[in-house]
mmCIF file of C-alpha atoms and ligand atoms in Angstrom:
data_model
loop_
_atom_site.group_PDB
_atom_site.id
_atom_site.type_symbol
_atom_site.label_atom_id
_atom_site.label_comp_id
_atom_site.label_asym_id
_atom_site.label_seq_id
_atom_site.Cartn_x
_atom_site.Cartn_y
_atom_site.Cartn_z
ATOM 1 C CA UNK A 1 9.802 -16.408 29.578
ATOM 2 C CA UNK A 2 6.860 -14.274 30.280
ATOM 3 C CA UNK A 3 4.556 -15.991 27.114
ATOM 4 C CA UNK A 4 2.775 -12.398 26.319
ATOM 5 C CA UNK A 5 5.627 -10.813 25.675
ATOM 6 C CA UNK A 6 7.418 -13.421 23.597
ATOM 7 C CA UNK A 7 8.277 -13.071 20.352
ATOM 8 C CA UNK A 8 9.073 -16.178 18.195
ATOM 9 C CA UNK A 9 12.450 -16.349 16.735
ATOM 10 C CA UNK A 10 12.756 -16.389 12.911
ATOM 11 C CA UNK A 11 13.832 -19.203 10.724
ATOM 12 C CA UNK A 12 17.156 -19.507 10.876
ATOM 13 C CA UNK A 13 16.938 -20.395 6.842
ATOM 14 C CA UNK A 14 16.178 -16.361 6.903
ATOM 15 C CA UNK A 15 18.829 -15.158 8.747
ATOM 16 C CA UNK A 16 22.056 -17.679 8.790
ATOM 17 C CA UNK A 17 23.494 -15.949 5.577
ATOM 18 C CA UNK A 18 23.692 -12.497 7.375
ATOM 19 C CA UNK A 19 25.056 -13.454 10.458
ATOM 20 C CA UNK A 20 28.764 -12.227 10.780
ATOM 21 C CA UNK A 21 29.870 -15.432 11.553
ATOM 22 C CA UNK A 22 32.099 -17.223 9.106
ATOM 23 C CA UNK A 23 29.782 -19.823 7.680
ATOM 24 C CA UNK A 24 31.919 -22.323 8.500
ATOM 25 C CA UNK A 25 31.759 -21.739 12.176
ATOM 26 C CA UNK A 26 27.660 -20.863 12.217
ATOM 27 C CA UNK A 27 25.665 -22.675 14.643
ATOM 28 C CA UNK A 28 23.733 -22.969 11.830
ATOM 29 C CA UNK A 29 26.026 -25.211 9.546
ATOM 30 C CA UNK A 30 23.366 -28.073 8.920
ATOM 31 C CA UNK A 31 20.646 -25.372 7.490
ATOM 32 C CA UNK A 32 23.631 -24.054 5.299
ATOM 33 C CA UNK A 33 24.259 -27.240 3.812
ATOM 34 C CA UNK A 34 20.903 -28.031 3.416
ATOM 35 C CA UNK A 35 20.858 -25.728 1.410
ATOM 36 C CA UNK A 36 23.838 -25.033 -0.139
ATOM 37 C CA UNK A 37 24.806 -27.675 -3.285
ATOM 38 C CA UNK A 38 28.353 -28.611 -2.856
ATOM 39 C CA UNK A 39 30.848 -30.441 -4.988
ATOM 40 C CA UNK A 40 30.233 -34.198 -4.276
ATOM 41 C CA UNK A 41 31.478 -35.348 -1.237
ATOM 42 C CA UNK A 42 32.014 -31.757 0.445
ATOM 43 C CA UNK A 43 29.202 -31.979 3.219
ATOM 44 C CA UNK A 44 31.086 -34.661 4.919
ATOM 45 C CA UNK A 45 34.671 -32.346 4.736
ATOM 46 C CA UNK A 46 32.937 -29.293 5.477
ATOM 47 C CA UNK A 47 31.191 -30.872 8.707
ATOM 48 C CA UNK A 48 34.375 -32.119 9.792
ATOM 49 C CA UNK A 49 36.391 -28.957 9.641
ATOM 50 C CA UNK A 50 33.746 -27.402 11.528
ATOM 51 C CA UNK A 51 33.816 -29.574 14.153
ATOM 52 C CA UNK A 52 37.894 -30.570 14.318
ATOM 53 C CA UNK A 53 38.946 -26.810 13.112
ATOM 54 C CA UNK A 54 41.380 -28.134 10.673
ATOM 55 C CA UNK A 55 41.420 -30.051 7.470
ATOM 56 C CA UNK A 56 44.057 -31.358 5.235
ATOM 57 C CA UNK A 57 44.261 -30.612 1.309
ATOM 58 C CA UNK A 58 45.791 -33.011 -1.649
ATOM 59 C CA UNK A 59 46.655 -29.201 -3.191
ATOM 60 C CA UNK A 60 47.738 -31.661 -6.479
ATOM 61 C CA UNK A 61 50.108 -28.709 -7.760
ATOM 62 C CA UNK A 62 51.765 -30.366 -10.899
ATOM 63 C CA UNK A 63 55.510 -28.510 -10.992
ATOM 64 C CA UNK A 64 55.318 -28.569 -7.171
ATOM 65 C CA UNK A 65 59.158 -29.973 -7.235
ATOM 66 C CA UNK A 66 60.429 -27.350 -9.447
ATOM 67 C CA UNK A 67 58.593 -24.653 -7.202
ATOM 68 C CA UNK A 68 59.933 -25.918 -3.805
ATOM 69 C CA UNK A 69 63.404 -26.455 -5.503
ATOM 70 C CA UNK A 70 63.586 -22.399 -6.878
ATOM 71 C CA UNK A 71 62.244 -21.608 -3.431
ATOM 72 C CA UNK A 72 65.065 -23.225 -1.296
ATOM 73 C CA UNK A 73 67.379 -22.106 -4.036
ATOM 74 C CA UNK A 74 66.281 -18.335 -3.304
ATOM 75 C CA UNK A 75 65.719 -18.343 0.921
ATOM 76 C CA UNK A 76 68.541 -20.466 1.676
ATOM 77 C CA UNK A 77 71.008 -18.038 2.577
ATOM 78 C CA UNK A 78 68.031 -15.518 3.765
ATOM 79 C CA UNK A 79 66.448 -17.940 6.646
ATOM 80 C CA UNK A 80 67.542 -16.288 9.380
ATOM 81 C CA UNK A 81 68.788 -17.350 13.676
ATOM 82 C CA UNK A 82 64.944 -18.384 13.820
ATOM 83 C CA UNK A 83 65.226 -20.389 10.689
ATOM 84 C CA UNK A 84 62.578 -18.368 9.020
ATOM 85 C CA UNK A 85 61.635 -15.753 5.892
ATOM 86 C CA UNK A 86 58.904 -13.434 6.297
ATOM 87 C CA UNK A 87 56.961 -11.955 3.588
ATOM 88 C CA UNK A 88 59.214 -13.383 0.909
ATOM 89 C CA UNK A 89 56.373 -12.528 -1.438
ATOM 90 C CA UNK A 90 57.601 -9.225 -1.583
ATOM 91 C CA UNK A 91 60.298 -10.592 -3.865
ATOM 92 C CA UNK A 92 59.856 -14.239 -4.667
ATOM 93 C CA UNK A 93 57.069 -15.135 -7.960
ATOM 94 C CA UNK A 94 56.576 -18.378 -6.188
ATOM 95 C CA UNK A 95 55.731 -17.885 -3.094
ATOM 96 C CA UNK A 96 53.296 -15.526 -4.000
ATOM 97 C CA UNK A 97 51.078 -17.889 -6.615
ATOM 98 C CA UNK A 98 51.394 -20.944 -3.314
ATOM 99 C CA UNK A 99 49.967 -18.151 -1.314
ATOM 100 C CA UNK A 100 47.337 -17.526 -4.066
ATOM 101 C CA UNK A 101 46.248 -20.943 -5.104
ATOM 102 C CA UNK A 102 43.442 -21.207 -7.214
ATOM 103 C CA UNK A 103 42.568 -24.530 -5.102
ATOM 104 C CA UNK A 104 43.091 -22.916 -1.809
ATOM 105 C CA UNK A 105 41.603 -19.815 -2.766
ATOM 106 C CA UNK A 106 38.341 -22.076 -4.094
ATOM 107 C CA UNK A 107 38.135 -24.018 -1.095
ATOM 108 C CA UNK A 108 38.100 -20.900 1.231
ATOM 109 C CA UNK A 109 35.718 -19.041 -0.512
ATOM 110 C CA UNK A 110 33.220 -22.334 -0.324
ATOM 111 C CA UNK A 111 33.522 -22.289 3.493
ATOM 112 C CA UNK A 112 33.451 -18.653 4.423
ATOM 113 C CA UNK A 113 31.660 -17.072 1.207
ATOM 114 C CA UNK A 114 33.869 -14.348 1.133
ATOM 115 C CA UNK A 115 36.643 -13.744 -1.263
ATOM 116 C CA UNK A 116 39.977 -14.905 0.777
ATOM 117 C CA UNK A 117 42.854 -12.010 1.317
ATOM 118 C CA UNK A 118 46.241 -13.555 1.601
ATOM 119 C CA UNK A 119 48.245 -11.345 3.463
ATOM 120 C CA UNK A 120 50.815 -12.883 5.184
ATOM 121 C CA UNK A 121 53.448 -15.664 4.557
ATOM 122 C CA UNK A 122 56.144 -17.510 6.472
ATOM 123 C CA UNK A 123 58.492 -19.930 4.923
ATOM 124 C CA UNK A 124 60.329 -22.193 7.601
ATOM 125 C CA UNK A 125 63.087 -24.301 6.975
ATOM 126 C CA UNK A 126 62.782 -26.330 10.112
ATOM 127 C CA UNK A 127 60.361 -26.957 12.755
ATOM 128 C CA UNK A 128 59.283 -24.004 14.618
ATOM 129 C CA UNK A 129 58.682 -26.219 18.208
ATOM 130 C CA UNK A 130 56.367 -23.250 18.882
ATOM 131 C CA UNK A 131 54.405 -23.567 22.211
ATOM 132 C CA UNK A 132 50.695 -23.804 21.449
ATOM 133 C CA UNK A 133 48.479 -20.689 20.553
ATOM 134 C CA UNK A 134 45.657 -19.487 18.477
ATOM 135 C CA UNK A 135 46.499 -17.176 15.568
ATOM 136 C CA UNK A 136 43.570 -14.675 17.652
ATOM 137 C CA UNK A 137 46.171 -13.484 19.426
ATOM 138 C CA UNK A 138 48.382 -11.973 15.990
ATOM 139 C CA UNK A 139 45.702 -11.576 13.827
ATOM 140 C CA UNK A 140 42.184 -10.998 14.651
ATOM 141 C CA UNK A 141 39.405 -9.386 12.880
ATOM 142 C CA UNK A 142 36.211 -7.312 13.981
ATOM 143 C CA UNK A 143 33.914 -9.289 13.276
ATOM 144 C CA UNK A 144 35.668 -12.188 14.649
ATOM 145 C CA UNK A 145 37.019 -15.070 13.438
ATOM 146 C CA UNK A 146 37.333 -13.835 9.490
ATOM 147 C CA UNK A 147 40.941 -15.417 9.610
ATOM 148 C CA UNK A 148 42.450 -18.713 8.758
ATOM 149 C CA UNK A 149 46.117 -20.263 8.223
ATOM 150 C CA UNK A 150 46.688 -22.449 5.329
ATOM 151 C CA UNK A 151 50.187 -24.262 5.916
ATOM 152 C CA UNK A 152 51.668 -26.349 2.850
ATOM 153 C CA UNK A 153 54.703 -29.114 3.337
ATOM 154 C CA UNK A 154 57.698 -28.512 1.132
ATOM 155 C CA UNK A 155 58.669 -32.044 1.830
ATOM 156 C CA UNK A 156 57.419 -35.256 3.297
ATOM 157 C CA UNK A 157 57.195 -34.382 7.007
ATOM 158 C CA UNK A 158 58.606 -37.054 9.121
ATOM 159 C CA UNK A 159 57.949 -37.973 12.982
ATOM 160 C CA UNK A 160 61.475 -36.444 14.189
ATOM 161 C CA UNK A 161 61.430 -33.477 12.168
ATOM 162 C CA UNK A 162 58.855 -31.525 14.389
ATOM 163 C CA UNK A 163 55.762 -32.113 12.703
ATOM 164 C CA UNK A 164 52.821 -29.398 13.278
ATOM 165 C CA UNK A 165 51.017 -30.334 15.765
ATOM 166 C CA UNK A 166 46.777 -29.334 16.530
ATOM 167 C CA UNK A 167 44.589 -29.670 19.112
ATOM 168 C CA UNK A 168 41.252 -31.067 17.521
ATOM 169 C CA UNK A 169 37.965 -29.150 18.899
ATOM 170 C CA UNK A 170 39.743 -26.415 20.488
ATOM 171 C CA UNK A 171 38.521 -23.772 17.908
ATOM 172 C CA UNK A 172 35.435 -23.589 20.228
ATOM 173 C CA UNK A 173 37.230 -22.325 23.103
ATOM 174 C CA UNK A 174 37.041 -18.763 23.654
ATOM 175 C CA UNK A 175 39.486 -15.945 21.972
ATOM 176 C CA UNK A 176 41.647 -15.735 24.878
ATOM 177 C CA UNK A 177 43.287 -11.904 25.053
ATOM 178 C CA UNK A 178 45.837 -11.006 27.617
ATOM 179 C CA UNK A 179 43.641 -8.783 29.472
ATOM 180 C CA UNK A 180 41.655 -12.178 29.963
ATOM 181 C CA UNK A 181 44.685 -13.442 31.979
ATOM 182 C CA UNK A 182 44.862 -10.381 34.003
ATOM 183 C CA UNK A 183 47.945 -8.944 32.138
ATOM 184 C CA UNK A 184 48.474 -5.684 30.344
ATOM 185 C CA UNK A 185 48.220 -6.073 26.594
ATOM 186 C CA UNK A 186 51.676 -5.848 25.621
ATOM 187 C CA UNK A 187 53.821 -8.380 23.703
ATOM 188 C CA UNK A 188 56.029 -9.078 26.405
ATOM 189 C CA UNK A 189 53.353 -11.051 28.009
ATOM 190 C CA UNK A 190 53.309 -13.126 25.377
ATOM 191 C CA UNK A 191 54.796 -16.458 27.321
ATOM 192 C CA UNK A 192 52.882 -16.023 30.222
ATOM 193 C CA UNK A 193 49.896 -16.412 27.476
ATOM 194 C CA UNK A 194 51.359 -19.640 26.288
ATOM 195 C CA UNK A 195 51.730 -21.166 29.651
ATOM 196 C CA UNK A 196 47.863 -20.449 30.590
ATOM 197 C CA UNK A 197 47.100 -22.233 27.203
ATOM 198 C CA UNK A 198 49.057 -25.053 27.743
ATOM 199 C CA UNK A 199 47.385 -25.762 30.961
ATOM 200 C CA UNK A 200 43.530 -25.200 29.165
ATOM 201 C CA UNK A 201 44.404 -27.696 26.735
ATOM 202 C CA UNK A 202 45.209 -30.120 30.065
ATOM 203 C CA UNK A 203 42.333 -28.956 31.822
ATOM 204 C CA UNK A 204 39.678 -29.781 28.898
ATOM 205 C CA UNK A 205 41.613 -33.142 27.679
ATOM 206 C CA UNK A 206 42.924 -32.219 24.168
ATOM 207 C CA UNK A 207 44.537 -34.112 22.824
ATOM 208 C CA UNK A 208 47.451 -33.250 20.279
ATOM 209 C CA UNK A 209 47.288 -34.546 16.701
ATOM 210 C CA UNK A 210 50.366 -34.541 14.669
ATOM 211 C CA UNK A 211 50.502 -33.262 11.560
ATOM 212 C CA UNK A 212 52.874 -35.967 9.714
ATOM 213 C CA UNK A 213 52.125 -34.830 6.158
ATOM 214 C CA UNK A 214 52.938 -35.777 2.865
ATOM 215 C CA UNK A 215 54.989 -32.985 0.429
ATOM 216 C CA UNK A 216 52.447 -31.050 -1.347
ATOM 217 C CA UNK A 217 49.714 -31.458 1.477
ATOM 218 C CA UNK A 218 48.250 -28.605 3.033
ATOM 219 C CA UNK A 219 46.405 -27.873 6.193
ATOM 220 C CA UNK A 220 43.667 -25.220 6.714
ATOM 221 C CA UNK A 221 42.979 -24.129 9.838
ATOM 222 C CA UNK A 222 40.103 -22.108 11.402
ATOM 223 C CA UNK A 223 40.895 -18.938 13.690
ATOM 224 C CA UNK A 224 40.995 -19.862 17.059
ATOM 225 C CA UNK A 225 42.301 -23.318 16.241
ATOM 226 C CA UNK A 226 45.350 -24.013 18.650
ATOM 227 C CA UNK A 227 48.240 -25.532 17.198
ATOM 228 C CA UNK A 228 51.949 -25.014 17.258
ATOM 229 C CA UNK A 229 55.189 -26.961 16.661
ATOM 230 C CA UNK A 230 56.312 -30.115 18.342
ATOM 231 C CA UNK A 231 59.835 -31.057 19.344
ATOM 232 C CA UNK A 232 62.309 -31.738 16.550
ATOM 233 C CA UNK A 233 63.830 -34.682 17.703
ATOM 234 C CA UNK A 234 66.215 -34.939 15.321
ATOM 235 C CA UNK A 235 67.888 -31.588 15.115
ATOM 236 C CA UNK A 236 69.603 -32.137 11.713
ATOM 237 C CA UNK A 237 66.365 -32.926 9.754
ATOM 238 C CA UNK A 238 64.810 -29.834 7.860
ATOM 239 C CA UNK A 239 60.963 -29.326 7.796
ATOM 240 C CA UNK A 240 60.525 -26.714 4.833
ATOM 241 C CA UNK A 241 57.266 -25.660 4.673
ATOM 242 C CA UNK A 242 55.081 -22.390 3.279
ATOM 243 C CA UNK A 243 52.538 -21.137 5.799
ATOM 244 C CA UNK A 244 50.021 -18.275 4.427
ATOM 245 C CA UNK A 245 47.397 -15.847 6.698
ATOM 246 C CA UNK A 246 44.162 -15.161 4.826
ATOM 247 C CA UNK A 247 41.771 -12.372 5.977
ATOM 248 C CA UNK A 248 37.847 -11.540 4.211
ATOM 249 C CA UNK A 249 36.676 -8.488 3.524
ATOM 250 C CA UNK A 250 34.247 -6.180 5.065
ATOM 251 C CA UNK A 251 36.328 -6.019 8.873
ATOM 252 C CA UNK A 252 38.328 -4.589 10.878
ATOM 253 C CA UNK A 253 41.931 -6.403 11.334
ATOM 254 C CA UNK A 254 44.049 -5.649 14.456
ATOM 255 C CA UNK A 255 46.824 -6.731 16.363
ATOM 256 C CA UNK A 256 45.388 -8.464 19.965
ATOM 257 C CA UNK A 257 48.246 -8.718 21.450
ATOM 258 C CA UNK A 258 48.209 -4.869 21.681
ATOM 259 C CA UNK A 259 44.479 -4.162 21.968
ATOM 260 C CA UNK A 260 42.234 -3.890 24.721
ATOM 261 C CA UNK A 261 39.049 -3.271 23.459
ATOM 262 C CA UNK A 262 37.180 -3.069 26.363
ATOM 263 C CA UNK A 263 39.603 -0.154 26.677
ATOM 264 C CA UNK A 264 39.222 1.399 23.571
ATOM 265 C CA UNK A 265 42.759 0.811 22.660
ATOM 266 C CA UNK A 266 43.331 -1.016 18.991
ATOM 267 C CA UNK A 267 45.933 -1.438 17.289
ATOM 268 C CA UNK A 268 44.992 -1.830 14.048
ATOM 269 C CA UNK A 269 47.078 -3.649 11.433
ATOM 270 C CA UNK A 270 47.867 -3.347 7.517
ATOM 271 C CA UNK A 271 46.801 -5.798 5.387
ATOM 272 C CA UNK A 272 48.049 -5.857 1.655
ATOM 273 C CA UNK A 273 46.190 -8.576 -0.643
ATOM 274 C CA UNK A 274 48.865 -10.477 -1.897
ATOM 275 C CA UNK A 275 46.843 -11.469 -4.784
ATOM 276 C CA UNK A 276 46.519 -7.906 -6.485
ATOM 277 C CA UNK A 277 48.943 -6.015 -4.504
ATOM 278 C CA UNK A 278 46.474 -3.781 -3.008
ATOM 279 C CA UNK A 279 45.879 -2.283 0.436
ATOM 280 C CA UNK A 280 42.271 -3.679 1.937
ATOM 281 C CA UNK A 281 40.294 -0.937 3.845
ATOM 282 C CA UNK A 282 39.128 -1.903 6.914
ATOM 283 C CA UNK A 283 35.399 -1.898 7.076
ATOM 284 C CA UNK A 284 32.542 -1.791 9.520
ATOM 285 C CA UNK A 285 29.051 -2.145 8.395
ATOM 286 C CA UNK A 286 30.304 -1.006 4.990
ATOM 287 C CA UNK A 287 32.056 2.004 5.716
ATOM 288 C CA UNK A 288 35.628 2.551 5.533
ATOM 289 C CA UNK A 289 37.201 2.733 8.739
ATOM 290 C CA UNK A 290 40.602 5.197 8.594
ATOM 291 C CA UNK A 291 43.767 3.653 9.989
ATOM 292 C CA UNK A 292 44.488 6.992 11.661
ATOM 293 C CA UNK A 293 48.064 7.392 12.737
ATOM 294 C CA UNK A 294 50.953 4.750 11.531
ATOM 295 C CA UNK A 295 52.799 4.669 14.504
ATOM 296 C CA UNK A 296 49.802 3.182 16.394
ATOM 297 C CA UNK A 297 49.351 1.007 13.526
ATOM 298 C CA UNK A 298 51.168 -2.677 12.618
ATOM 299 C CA UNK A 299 52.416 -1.883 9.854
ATOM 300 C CA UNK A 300 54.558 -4.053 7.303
ATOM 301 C CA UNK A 301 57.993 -4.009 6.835
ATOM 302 C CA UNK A 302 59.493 -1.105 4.761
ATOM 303 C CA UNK A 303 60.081 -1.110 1.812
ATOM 304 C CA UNK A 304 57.846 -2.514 0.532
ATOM 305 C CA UNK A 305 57.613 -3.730 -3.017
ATOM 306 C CA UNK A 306 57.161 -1.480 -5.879
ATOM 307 C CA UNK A 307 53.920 -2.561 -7.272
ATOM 308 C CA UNK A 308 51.880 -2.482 -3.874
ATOM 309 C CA UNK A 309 49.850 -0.241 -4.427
ATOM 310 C CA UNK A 310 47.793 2.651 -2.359
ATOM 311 C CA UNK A 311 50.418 2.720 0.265
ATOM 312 C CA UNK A 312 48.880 4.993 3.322
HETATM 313 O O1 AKG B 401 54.992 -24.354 11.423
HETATM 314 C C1 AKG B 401 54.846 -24.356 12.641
HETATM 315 O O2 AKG B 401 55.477 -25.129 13.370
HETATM 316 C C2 AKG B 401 53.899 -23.388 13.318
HETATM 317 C C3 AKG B 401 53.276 -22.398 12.403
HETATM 318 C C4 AKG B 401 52.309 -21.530 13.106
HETATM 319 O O3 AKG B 401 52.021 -21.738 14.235
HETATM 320 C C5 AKG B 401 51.660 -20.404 12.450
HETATM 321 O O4 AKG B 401 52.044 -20.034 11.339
HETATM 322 O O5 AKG B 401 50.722 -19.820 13.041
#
């Protein structure tokens, strides 16, 4: 670099805080913790989520039996051919307060500094045996990466049962879009997806950590953080477990699989804060970005419940 004409780069001290990067993901994450004053022991956690893209939580919920027990009472004739209930928040107390944790919700906000949205839930009765994937490609955000899954056992997760299984590291690997692959962004190209990340996880040498977790243990994992569900081996064995989609304000949230940005096409997304029952405003650099019209928009499932409020 011509020396006249170059200008030294400021301290990062000055500018890591504004970046719109999630903390937890900043190049920066030494300078943060340097000076940042975390519960005892934290550092260590916090550096290894950044560099793994996943952590494990003791959540410690004291009537977690009784909770899990009213939950299976009320989804077990709703789980459906895929052995799944969406948004059972909508209607079910408990599901709604796991997805809203004060634990969970404490631990996010330390590592992203933004006040978590949970807007999304899954409860699963068995193992999904999902092919690998990054939740970028059904939830992303503008700026990126303001997105995490926190997944909580309902029971002790055995080795047969189809554990959840992650691929350490590969958080750092780009956002991979269909248009990346060549392919036009539409959902049914969704397998050819999951066969090109099956063979980058080969290519780079990841290896697959199973999740074999205890009841009442939760993982947290970062946005671009490949994972998916292994094979149930034994196919009577049930895997019950609570997974929950957080968002952060101040973005833009859209639907990948049926974007191309590049493009100019987005399709943007709802997102309802379970916590208050609220519709979030998308958001760039402040200002409130309209949804424009619904049927380009993901929308949730209608109807939805009473006391959501500010309904588009
Ligand atoms: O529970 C599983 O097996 C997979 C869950 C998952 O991939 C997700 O919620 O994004």
């Amino acid at each position: 670099m011509d020396a006249q004409t170059h200008t030294p780069a400021p301290p990062v001290g000055r500018w890591a805080n504004s970046l719109r990067i999630p903390p937890i993901e900043s190049p920066f994450l030494e300078e943060l913790l340097a000076h940042a004053s975390l519960p005892p022991g934290w550092d260590e956690r916090v550096r290894a989520l950044h560099r793994d893209g996943y952590a494990v939580l003791d959540l410690d919920v004291p009537d977690f039996d009784e909770i899990v027990e009213r939950i299976d009472d009320d989804l077990s004739g709703r789980y459906g051919k895929d052995r799944r209930v969406a948004e059972a928040w909508y209607w079910n107390q408990d599901v709604r307060d796991l997805a809203c944790l004060p634990q969970v919700l404490d631990v996010l906000r330390l590592v992203y500094q933004r006040e978590p949205i949970p807007f999304q839930t899954l409860n699963f009765e068995v193992g999904t045996e999902q092919p690998a994937h990054s939740d970028t490609i059904h939830f992303h955000s503008l700026p990126r990466h303001w997105m995490c899954g926190v997944w909580i056992a309902f029971e002790d997760i055995t080795p047969d049962s189809g554990p959840l299984v992650a691929y350490p590291g590969s958080h750092r690997l780009p956002d991979f879009e269909l248009h990346d692959l060549g392919l036009p962004c539409e959902p049914e190209n969704y397998t050819e997806y999951e066969d090109f990340l099956a063979k980058v996880l080969a290519a780079g040498g990841y290896e697959p950590k199973h999740l074999v977790m205890k009841k009442g243990q939760a993982v947290l994992w970062l946005a671009n953080l490949i994972h998916g569900g292994s094979y149930r081996v034994d196919r009577e064995r049930t895997r019950k477990s609570l997974v929950t989609h957080y968002y952060f304000p101040d973005c833009q949230y859209f639907f990948p699989m049926q974007s191309d940005l590049a493009a100019g096409r987005i399709t943007r997304r709802e997102v309802i804060d379970i916590r208050t029952g609220r519709f979030v405003p998308h958001r760039y650099d402040g200002k409130v970005v309209p949804l424009g019209d619904l049927r380009s928009v993901c929308t949730y499932p209608r109807p939805l419940p009473k006391w959501v409020k500010g309904a588009p």
